Coordinates of C-alpha atoms in Angstrom, one line a residue:
Chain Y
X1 CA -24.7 -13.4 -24.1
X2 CA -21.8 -15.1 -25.7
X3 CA -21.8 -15.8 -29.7
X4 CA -21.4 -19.8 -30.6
X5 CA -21.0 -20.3 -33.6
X6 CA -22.7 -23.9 -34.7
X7 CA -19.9 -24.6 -37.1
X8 CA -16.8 -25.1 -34.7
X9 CA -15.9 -27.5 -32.1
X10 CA -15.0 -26.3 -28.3
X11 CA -12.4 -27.3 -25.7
X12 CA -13.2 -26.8 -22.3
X13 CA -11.1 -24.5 -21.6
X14 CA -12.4 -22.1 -24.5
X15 CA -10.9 -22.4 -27.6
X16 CA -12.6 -23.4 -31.0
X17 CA -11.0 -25.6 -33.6
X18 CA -12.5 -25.2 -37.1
X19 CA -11.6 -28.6 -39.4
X20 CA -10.4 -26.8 -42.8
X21 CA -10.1 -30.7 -44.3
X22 CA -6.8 -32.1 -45.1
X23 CA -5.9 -33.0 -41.4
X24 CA -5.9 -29.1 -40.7
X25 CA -7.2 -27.2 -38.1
X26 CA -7.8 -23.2 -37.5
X27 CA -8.0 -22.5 -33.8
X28 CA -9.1 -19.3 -31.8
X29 CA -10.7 -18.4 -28.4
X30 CA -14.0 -18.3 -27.9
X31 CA -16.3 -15.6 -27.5
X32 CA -16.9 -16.0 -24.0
X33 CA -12.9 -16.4 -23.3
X34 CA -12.1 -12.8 -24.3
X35 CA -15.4 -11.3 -22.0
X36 CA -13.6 -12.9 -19.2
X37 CA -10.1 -12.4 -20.2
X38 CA -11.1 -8.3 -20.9
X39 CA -9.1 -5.6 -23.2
X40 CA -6.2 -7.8 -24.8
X41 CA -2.9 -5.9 -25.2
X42 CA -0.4 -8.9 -25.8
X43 CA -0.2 -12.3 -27.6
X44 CA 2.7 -14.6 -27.5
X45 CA 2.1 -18.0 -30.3
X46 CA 4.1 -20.8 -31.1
X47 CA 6.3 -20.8 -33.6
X48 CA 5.6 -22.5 -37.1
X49 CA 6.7 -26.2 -36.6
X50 CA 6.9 -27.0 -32.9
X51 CA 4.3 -29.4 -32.0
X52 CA 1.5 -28.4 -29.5
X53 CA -0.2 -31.1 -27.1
X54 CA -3.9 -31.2 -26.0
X55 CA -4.7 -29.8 -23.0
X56 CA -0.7 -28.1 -22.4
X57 CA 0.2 -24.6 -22.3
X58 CA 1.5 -23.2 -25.8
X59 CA 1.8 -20.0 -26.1
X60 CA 0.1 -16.7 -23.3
X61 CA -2.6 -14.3 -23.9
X62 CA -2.4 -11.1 -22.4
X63 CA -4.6 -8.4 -20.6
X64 CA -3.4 -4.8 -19.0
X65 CA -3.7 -6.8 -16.0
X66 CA -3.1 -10.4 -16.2
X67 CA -1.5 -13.3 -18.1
X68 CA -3.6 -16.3 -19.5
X69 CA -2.5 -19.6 -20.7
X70 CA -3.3 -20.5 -24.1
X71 CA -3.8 -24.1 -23.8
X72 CA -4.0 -26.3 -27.3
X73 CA -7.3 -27.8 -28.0
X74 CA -5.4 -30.5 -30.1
X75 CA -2.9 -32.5 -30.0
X76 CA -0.4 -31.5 -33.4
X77 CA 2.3 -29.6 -35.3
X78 CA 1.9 -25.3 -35.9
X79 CA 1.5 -24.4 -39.1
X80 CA 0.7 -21.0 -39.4
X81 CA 0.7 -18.3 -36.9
X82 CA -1.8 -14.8 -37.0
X83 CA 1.0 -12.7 -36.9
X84 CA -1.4 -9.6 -37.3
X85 CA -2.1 -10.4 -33.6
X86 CA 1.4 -8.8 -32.9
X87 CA 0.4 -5.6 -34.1
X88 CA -3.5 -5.5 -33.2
X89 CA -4.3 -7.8 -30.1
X90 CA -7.5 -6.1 -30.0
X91 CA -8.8 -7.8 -32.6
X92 CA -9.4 -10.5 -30.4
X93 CA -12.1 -8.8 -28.3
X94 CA -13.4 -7.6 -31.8
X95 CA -13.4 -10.6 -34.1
X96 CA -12.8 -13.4 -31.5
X97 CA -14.0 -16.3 -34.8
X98 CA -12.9 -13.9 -37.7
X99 CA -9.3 -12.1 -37.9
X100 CA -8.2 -13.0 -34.2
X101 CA -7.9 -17.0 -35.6
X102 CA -4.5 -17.9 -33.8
X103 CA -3.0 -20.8 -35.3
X104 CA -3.4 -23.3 -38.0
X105 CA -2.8 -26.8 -36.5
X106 CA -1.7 -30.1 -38.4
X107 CA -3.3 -33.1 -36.6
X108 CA -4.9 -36.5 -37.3
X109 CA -8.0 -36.8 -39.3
X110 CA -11.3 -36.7 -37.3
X111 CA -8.9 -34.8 -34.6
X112 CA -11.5 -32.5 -33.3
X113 CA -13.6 -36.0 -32.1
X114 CA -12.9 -35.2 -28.1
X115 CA -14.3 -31.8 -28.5
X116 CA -17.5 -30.3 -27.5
X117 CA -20.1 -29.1 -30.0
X118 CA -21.8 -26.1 -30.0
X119 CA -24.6 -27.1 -27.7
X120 CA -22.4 -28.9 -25.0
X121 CA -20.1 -25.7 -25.2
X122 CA -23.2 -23.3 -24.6
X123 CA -24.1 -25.7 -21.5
X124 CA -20.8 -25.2 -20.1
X125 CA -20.1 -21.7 -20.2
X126 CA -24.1 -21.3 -18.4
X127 CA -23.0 -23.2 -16.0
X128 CA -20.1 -21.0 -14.9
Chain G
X1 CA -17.0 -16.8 7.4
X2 CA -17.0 -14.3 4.9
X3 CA -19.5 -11.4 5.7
X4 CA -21.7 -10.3 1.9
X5 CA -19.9 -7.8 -0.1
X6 CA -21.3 -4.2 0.7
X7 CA -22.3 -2.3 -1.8
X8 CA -22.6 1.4 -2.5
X9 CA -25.2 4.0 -3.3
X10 CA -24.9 3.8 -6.9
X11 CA -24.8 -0.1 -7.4
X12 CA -28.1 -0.7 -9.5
X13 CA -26.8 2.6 -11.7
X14 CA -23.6 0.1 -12.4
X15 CA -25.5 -2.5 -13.7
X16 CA -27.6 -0.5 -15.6
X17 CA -25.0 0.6 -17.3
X18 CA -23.5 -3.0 -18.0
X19 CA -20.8 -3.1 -15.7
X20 CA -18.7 -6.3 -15.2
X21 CA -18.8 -5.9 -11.0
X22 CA -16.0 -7.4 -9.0
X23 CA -15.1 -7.4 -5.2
X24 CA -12.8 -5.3 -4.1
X25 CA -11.4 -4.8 -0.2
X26 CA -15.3 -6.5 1.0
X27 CA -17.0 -4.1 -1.8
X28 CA -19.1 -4.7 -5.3
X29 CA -17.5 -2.8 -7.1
X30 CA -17.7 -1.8 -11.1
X31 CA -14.5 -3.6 -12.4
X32 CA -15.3 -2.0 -16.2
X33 CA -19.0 -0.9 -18.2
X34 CA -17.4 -3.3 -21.9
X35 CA -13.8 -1.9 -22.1
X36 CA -11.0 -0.9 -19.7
X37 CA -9.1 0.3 -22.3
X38 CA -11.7 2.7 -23.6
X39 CA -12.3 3.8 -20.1
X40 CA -8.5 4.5 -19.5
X41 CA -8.2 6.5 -22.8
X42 CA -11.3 8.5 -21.7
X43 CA -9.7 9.6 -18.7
X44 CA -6.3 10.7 -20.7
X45 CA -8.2 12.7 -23.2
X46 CA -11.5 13.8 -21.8
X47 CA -13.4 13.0 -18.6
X48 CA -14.4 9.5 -16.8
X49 CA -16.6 8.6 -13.5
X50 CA -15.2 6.4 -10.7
X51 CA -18.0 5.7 -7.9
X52 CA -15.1 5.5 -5.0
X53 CA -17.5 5.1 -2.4
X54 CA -15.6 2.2 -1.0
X55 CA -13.2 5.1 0.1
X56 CA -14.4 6.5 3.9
X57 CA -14.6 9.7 4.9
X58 CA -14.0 10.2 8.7
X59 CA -14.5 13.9 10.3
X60 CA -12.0 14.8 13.2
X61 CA -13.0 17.8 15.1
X62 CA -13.0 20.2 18.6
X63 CA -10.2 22.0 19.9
X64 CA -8.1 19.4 20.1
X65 CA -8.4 18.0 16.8
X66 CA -5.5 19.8 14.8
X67 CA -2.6 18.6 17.7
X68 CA -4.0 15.3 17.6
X69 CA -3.7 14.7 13.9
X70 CA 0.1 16.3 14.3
X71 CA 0.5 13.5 16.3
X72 CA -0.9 10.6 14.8
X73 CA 0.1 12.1 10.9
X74 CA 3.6 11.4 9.4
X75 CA 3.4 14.9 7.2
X76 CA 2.3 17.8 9.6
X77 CA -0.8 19.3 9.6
X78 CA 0.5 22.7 10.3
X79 CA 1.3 23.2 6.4
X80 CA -2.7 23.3 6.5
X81 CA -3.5 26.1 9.0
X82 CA -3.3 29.7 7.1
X83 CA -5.7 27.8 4.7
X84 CA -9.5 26.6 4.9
X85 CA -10.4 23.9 2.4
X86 CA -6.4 23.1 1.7
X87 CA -5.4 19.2 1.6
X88 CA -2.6 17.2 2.3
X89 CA -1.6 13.9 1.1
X90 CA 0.4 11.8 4.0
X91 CA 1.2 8.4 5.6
X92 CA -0.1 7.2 8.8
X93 CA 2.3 5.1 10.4
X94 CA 3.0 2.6 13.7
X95 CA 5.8 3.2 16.0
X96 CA 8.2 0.8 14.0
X97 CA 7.8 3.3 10.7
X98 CA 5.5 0.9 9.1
X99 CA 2.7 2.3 7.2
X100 CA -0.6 1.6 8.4
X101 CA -2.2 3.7 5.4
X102 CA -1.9 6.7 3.3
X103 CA -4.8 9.4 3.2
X104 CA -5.6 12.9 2.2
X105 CA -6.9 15.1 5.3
X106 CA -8.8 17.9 4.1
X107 CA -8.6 21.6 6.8
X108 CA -12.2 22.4 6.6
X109 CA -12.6 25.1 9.0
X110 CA -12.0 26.1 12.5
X111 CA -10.4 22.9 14.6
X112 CA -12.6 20.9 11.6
X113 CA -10.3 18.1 9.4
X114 CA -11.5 15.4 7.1
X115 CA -9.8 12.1 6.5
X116 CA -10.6 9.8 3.4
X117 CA -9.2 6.5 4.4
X118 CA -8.7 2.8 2.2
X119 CA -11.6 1.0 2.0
X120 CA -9.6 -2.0 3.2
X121 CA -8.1 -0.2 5.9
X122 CA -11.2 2.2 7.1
X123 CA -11.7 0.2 10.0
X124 CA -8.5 -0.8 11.3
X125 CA -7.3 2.9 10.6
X126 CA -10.8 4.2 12.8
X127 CA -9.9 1.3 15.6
X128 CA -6.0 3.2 15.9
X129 CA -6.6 6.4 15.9
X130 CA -9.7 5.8 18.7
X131 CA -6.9 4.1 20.4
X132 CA -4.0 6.3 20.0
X133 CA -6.5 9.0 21.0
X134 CA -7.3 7.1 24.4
X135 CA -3.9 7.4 25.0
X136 CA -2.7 10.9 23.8
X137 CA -6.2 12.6 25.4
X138 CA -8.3 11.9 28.5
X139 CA -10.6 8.7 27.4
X140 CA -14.0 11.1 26.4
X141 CA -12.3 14.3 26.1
X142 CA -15.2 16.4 24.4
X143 CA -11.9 18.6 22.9
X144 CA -11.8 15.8 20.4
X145 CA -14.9 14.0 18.4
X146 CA -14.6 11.3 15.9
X147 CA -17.4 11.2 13.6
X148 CA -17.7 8.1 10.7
X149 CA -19.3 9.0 7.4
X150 CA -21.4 6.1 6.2
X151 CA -23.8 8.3 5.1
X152 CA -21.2 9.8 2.9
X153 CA -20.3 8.3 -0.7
X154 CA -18.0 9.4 -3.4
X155 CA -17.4 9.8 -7.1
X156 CA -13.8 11.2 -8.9
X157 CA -14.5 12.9 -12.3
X158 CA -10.9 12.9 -13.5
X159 CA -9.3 14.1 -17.0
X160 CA -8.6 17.2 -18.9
X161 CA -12.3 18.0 -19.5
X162 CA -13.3 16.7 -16.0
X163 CA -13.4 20.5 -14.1
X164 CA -14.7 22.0 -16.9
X165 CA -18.1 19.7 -17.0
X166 CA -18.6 19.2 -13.2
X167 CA -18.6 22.9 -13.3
X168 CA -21.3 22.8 -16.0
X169 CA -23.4 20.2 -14.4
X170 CA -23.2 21.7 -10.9
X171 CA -23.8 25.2 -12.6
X172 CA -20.3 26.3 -10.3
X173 CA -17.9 28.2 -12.4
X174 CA -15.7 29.2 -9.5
X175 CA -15.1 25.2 -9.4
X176 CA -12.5 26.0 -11.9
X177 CA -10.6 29.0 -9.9
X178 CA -10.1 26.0 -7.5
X179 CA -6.5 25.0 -7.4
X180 CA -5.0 21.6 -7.0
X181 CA -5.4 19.8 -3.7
X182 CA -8.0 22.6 -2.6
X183 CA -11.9 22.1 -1.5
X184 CA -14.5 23.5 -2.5
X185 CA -18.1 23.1 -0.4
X186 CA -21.2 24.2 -1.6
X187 CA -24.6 23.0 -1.0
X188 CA -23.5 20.1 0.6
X189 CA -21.1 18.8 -1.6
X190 CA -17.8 18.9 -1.0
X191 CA -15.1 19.2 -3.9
X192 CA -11.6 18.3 -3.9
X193 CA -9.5 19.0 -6.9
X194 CA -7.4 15.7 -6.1
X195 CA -7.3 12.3 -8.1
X196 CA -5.3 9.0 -8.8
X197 CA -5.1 9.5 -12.2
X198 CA -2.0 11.6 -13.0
X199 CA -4.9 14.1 -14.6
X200 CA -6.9 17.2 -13.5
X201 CA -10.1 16.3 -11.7
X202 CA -12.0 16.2 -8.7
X203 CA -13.0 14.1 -5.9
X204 CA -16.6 14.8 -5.1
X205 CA -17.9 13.8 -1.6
X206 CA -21.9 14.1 -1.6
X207 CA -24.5 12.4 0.8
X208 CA -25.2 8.6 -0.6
X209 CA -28.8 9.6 -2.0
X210 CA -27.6 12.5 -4.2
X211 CA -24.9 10.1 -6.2
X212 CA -27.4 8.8 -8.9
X213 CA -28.5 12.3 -10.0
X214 CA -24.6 13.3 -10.1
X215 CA -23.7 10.6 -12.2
X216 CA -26.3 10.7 -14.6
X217 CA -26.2 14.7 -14.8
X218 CA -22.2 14.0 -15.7
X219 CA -22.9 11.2 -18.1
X220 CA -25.0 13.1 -19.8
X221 CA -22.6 15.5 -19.9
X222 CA -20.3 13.2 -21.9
X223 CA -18.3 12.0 -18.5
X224 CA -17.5 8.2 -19.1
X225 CA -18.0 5.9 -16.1
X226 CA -15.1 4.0 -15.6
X227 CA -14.0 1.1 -13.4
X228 CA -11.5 -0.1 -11.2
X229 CA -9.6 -1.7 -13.5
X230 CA -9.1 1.7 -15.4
X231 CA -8.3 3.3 -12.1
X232 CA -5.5 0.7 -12.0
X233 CA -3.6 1.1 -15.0
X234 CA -4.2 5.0 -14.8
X235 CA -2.4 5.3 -11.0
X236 CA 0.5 3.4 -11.9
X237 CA 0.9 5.7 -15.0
X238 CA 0.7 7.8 -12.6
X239 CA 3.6 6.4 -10.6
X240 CA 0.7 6.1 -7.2
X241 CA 0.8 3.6 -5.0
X242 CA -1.4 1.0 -3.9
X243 CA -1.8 0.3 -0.1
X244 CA -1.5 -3.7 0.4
X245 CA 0.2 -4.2 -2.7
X246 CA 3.0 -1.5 -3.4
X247 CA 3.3 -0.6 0.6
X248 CA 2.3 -2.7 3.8
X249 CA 2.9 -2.3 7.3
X250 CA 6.3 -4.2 6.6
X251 CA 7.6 -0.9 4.4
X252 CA 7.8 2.7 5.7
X253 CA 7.5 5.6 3.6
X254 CA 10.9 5.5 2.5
X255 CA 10.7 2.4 1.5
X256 CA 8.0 3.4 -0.7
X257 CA 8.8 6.5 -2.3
X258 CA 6.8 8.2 0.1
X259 CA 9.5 9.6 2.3
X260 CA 8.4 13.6 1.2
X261 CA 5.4 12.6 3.4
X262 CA 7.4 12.3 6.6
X263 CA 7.6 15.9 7.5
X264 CA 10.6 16.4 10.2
X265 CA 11.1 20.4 9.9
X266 CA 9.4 20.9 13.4
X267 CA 11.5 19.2 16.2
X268 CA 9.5 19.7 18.7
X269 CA 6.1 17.6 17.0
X270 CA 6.1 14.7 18.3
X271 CA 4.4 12.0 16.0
X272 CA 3.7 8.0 16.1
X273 CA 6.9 7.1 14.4
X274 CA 8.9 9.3 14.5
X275 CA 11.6 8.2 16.3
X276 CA 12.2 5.0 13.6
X277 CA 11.4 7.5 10.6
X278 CA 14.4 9.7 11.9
X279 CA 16.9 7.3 12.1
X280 CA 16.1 5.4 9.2
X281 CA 16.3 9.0 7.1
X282 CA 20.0 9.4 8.6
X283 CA 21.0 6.0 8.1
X284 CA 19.5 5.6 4.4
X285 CA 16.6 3.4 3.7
X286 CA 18.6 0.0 2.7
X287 CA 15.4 -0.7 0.1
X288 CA 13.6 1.8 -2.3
X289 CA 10.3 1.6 -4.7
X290 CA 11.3 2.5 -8.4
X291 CA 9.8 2.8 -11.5
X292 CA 10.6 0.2 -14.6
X293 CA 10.1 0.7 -17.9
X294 CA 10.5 -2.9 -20.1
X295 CA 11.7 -3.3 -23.5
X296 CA 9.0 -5.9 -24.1
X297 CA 6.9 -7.7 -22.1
X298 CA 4.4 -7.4 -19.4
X299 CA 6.0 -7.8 -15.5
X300 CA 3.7 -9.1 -13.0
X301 CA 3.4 -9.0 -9.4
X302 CA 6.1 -10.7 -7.7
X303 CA 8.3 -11.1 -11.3
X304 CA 12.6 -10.8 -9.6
X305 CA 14.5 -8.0 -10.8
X306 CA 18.1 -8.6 -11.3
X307 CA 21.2 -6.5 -12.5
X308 CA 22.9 -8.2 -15.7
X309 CA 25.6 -9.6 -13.4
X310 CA 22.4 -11.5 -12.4
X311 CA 22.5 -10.5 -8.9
X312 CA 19.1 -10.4 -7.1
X313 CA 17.7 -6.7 -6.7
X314 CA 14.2 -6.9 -5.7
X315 CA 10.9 -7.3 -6.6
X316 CA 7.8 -6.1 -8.6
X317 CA 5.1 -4.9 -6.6
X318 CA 2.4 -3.6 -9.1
X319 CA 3.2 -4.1 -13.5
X320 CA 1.0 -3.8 -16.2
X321 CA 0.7 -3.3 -19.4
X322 CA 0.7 0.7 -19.6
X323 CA -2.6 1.7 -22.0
X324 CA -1.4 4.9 -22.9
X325 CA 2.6 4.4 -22.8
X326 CA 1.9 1.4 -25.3
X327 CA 4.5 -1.3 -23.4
X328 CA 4.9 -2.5 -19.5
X329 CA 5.0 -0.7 -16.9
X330 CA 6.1 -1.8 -13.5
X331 CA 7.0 0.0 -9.5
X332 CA 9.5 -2.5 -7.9
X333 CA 10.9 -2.9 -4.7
X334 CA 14.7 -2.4 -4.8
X335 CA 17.9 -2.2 -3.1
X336 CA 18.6 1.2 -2.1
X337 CA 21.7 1.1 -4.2
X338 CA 19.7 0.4 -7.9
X339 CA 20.6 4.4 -9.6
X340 CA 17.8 5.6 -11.5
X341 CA 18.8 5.0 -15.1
X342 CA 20.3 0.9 -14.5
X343 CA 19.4 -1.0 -17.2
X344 CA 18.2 -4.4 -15.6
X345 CA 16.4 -7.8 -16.0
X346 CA 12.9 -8.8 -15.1
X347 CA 11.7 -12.5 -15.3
X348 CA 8.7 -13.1 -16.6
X349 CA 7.5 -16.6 -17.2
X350 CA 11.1 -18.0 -16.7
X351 CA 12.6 -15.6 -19.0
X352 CA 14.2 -12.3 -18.9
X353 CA 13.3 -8.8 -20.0
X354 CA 15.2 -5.9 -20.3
X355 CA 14.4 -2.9 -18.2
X356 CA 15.4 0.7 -17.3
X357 CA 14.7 1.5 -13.6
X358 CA 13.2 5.2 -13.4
X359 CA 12.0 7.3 -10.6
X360 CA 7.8 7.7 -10.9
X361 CA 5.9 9.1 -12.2
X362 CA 5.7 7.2 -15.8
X363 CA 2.9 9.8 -17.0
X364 CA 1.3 13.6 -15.9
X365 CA -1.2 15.6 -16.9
X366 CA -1.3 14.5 -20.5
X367 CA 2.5 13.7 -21.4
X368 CA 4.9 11.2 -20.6
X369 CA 7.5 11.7 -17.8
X370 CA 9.9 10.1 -19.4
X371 CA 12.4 9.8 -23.1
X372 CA 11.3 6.3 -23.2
X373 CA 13.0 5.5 -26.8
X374 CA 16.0 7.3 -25.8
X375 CA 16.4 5.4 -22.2
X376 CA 15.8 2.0 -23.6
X377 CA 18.0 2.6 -26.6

């Protein structure tokens, strides 16, 4: 069974966005994204400034065996990358909420409005 | 319609030990038990389990069984005669060259053979060589029987420490006097010490209901089960092809770095293929399967290979990202004229990637095949 933290919001295609106040935004996959996605060896981010859109491809996650899209959960500007990814991919099976975070966003205030909560995401993933 | 994915002996075992299952070639089959990359690692540096009971086993016997297989083999059978329990790794192809599959046939005895075929092409391969046999022998000549193993299944212990704890758990120490690509049968198991890892190991073919007590017996031995996914990235370490993916019928053995399978010596065996096999040999295949090794990135399936004039060379038929070389991997299909040692391009996602092209294997029996830092330097 998949972890959920109560605490961040959830796109449908599973990432989490935690609001860190300010109009900033930490985002990460979820859980459940790196069971399916299996061992990651490979993680390619956006670069500080260029500006992600909801629901668009930004950057690729991936396994021995395949490549995943990393899709942004918000529509914004990078402003931090993990760059520790580089070196340890597997932290994202590991610590998928914890040291795996991805990117800081800069969005709108209240940006994270369109997203799921906890519950809704738990509903979706069962349903899969 | 699409008939229920069969499964094998040892399916409830799998998820009791938390696979992730997957279908595979009209099987259920283990895809990994938590981590592929843990199971890969096992097999490099100790022992791991593979349940390939998708694989068929097929007896061919009577006195007609060893010219028969001459004929419908690519490499001859012959090589097996002086020696019981020997094996032999070869193509089986169509007229045109193409290959229809590639198999290991086991001599197990007077006019006795065993073929493990594909699971995806068990039952095309049966339907041939029924057919080519109508042809080559009077239709029911009792000088040759065909006898399907369903009754059969099989597991691969495969790593350094693989021999030494199947010949613990079986209680066999002669296992380990058993040289590579021999058989060994005792007590109704019969034990080949053949893989598709690039490690030591064996292939152990046992009746369906005595898996379960073979697989716990070698996981409690410390064996780790592995899946198919870790049977993946270890064969093309290994530099081994996959049938439907790295070869088709569409490719012949030299096509495919197979062409040491296609065993000419004897002029006077006459085998499905031939003809075609022979003149492409003389002429010089005009494509060829290579190894790459890639600077960065991961090549895909399908990703073009070009030279950096960027003229077309081919394409990538299996690439991963290589667990135990630490970078990808990839076999391509490329012009015949590509020398081993070409630095090249691979797209991947729209861009490209610098490669070496390298003759396979990438990775044997616990070292690399390869000065990787000095090639890509």
């Amino acid at each position: 069974m998949s972890t959920i933290p109560e605490h961040l919001r959830y796109s449908t295609t599973h990432e989490w966005v935690e609001d860190l106040g300010s109009g900033r935004y930490r985002v990460g996959i979820t859980d459940h994204a790196q069971e399916l996605l299996g061992d990651l060896v490979y993680v390619e981010l956006p670069e500080p400034g260029r500006g992600v859109q909801s629901g668009v491809t930004c950057g690729v996650l991936e396994s021995v065996k395949a490549a995943s899209d990393l899709i942004a959960p918000l529509t914004g500007v990078v402003a931090e990358r993990n760059e520790a990814l580089g070196e340890h991919p597997e932290w994202l099976n590991e610590d998928p909420y914890g040291r795996a975070w991805l990117l800081v966003l800069e969005a709108v205030p209240a940006a994270t409005a369109e997203l799921l909560d906890a519950a809704a995401y738990g509903r979706l993933i069962e349903g899969q | 319609m699409t008939a229920p994915a069969r499964v094998t002996p040892l399916h409830a075992w799998h998820l009791a030990q938390g696979a992730r299952m997957v279908d595979f070639a009209g099987w259920e089959l283990p895809l990994h038990y938590g981590s592929q990359l843990a199971e890969h690692t096992a097999v490099r540096e100790a022992a791991g389990l593979f349940d390939v009971s998708h694989m068929r086993p097929m007896d061919v016997s009577g006195p007609l069984a060893r010219e028969f297989l001459r004929y419908a083999l690519a490499n001859d059978l012959a090589r097996l005669d002086a020696h019981t329990g020997r094996a032999l790794y070869t193509t089986m192809v169509q007229e045109d060259g193409g290959i229809l599959d590639d198999l290991i046939v086991t001599h197990r005895g007077v006019e006795q053979y065993r073929l493990v075929l594909n699971a995806a092409r068990a039952e095309a391969d049966t339907e041939h060589l029924r057919h080519l046999a109508r042809q080559w022998a009077a239709a029911g000549d009792s000088r040759l029987a065909f006898r399907e193993r369903p009754d059969l299944g099989i597991l691969a212990c495969q790593g350094p420490a693989a021999g030494e704890k199947l010949a613990a758990v079986l209680d066999l120490p002669e296992l380990l006097e058993c040289k590579a690509f021999r058989t060994l049968e005792r007590d109704g198991l019969f034990l080949s010490r053949t893989g598709y890892t690039g490690e030591d190991g064996f292939e152990i073919i046992a009746p369906g209901a005595r898996l379960r007590d073979l697989a716990d017996a070698l996981l409690a031995a410390g064996v780790q089960p592995a899946g198919l996914a870790a049977r993946d990235s270890l064969r093309l370490e290994a530099g081994l092809n996959l049938y439907g993916q790295d070869m088709t019928v569409a490719d012949s053995p030299a096509r495919s770095n197979l062409d040491w399978t296609v065993d000419l010596r004897d002029e006077t065996r006459v085998f499905v293929g031939r003809a075609a096999l022979a003149a492409e040999r003389a002429a010089g295949p005009t494509q060829c399967l290579r190894g790459l090794l890639l600077e960065d990135g991961i090549a895909r399936t399908g990703g073009v290979v070009s030279s950096p004039q960027g003229v077309r060379l081919g394409q990538v038929t299996s690439g991963l990202f290589a667990p135990t070389l630490r970078r990808g991997i990839a076999l391509a299909r490329l012009t015949a004229a590509t020398p081993i040692g070409a630095k090249v391009f691979v797209s991947i996602r729209g861009r490209d990637h610098a490669a070496v092209v390298v003759q396979p294997p990438f990775w044997r029996r616990g070292r690399p095949c390869h000065d990787i830092e000095e090639l890509l330097s």
